[in-house]
XYZ file of C-alpha atoms in Angstrom:
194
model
C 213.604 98.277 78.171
C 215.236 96.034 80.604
C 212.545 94.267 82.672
C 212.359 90.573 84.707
C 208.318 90.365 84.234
C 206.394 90.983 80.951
C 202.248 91.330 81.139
C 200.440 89.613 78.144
C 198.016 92.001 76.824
C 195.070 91.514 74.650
C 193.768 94.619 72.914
C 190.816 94.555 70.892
C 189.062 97.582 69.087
C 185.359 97.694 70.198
C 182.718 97.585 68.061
C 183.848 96.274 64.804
C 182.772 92.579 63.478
C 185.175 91.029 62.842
C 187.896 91.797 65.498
C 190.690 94.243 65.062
C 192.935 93.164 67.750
C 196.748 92.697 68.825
C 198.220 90.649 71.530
C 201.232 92.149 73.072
C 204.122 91.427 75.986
C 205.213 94.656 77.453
C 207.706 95.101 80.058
C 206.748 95.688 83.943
C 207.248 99.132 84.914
C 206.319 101.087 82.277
C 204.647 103.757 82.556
C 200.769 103.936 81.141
C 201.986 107.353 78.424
C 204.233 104.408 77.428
C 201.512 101.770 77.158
C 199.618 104.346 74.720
C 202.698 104.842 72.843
C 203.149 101.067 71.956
C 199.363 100.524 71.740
C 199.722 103.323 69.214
C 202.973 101.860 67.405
C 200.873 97.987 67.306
C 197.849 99.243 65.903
C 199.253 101.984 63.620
C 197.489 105.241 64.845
C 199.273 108.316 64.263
C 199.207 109.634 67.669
C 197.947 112.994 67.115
C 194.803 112.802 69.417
C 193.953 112.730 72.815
C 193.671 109.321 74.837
C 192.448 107.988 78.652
C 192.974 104.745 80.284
C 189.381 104.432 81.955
C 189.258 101.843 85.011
C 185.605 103.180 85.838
C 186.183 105.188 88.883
C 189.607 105.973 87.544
C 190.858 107.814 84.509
C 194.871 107.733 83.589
C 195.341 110.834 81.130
C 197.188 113.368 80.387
C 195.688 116.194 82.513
C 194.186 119.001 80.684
C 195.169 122.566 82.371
C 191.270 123.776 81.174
C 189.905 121.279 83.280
C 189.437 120.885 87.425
C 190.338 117.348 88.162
C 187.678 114.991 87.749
C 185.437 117.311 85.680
C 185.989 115.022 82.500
C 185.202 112.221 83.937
C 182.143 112.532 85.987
C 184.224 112.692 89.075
C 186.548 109.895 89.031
C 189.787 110.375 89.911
C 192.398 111.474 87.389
C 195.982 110.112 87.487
C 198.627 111.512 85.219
C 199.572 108.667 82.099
C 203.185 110.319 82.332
C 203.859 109.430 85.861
C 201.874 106.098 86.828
C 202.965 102.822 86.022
C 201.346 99.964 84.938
C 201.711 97.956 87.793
C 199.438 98.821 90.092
C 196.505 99.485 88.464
C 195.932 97.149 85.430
C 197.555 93.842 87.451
C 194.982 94.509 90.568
C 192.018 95.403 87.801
C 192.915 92.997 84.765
C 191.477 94.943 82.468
C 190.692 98.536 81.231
C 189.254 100.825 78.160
C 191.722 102.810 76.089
C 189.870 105.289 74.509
C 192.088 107.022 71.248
C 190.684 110.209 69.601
C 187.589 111.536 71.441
C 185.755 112.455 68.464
C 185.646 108.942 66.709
C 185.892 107.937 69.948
C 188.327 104.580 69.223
C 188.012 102.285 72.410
C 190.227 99.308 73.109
C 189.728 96.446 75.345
C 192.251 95.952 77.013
C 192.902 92.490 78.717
C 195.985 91.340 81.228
C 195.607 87.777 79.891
C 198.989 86.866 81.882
C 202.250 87.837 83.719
C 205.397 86.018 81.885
C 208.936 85.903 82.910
C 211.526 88.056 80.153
C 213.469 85.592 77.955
C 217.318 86.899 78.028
C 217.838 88.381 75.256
C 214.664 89.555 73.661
C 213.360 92.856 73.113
C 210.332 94.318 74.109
C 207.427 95.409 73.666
C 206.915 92.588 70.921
C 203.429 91.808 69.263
C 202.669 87.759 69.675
C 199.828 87.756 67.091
C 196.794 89.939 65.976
C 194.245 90.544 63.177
C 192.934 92.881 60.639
C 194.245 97.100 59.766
C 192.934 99.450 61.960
C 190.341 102.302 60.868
C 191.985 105.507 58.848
C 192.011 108.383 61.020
C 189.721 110.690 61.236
C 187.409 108.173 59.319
C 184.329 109.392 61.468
C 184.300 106.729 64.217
C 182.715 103.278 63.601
C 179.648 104.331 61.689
C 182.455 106.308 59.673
C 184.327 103.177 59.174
C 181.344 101.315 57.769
C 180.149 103.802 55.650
C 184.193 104.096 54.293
C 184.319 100.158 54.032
C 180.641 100.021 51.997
C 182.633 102.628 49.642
C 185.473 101.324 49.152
C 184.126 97.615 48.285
C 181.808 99.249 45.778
C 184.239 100.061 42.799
C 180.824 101.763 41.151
C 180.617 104.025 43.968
C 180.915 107.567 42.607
C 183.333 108.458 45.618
C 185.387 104.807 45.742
C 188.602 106.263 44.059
C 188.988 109.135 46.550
C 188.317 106.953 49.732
C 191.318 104.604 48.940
C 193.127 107.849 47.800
C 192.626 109.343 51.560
C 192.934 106.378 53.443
C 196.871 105.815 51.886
C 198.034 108.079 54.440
C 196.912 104.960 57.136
C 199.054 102.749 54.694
C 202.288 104.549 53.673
C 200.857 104.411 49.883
C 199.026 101.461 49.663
C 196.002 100.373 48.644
C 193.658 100.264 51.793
C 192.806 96.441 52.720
C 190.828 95.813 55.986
C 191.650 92.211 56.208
C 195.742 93.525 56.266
C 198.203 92.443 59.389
C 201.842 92.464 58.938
C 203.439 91.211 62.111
C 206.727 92.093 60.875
C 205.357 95.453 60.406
C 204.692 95.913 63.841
C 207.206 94.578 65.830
C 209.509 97.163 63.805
C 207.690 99.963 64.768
C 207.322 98.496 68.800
C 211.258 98.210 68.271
C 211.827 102.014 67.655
C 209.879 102.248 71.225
C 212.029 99.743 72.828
C-alpha cells in the first residue's frame, strides 16, 4: 500500500510472562479490518474468530446484525472496523486493546510508539522486531496456555505427545516451541497483505 506516513506499533499479548510481542510499521490510512488482518498475519492467528478494537468508550468491530449498537459493549459507541481508518482514532488515543477470539479472550496492547516517514521503495506493513510464538488456537485462553506449556515441557506427561500433535496446526508441522520467532516468517506473510 502506497502511503507517505507509517505509525510504529508495539503489540504485546497480555498476560503472558515473558512477552509475546511484535513491533510493526503500517501504512497511514488503513483501515482498522486491515490493522486486524496484519496483526493477525504478524502474530500467526488463523483469523477465524471474532475481534474489537476497544478505546474504552469506543469499540471498532465488525457489527453483529443480533445486536443493537452498543449492547456489547456496555454502551460505548460502536464503529464499523471495515470503514474507519486508523487515523483518527489510535494517533489522538496512542493506544488501544485488540481483543482476538472472545472465548480465550486474546488481548493485545497495542502502542503508537511513533509516526515515521515511508522510505521509497519499501513495502509495508513490515515487522521491525518481536519475541516468542503465539498461543495455539483454541488452547483455552491463558490459563489454557499454561496448563498446554506445563504439558508439553513434561515429556512424562501421559498427554505430552498429543499436545505437540494438536498444536502443529499453529506451526505448519512443527514441533511446538514457545521461545520460536522467525522474522522472515512474518514479513512474508505481512507481504501477501501488502
Amino acid at each position: 500500500m502506497k502511503s507517505n506516513m507509517l505509525y510504529q506499533l508495539k503489540i504485546t499479548l497480555e498476560e503472558i510472562k515473558p512477552p509475546i510481542w511484535r513491533r510493526v510499521l503500517v501504512p497511514s490510512g488503513i483501515t482498522f479490518y486491515k490493522l486486524h488482518k496484519i496483526i493477525q498475519a504478524a502474530f500467526g492467528w488463523q483469523d477465524y474468530h471474532l475481534f474489537d478494537f476497544d478505546f474504552g468508550d469506543v469499540a471498532v468491530l465488525i457489527p453483529d446484525p443480533d445486536y443493537l449498537p452498543g449492547e456489547l459493549h456496555g454502551g460505548a459507541r460502536e464503529l464499523n472496523a471495515k470503514r474507519t481508518k486508523i487515523d483518527g482514532l489510535l494517533v489522538e488515543r496512542k493506544k488501544c486493546v485488540y481483543t482476538y477470539d472472545f472465548g480465550d479472550n486474546w488481548r493485545h496492547k497495542i502502542i503508537l510508539e511513533k509516526i515515521l516517514p515511508a522510505e521509497e521503495g519499501r513495502r509495508y506493513p513490515l515487522c521491525t522486531a518481536g519475541a516468542r510464538h503465539r498461543p495455539p488456537e483454541d488452547v483455552g485462553g491463558v490459563s489454557g496456555y499454561e496448563e498446554f506449556l506445563h504439558i508439553i515441557s513434561d515429556p512424562k506427561h501421559p498427554e505430552h505427545y498429543d499436545y505437540l500433535v494438536w498444536a502443529e496446526k499453529d506451526t505448519n508441522g512443527r514441533k511446538f516451541d514457545p521461545e520460536y520467532f522467525n522474522i522472515n516468517e512474518v514479513n512474508q506473510a505481512l507481504a501477501r497483505l501488502a
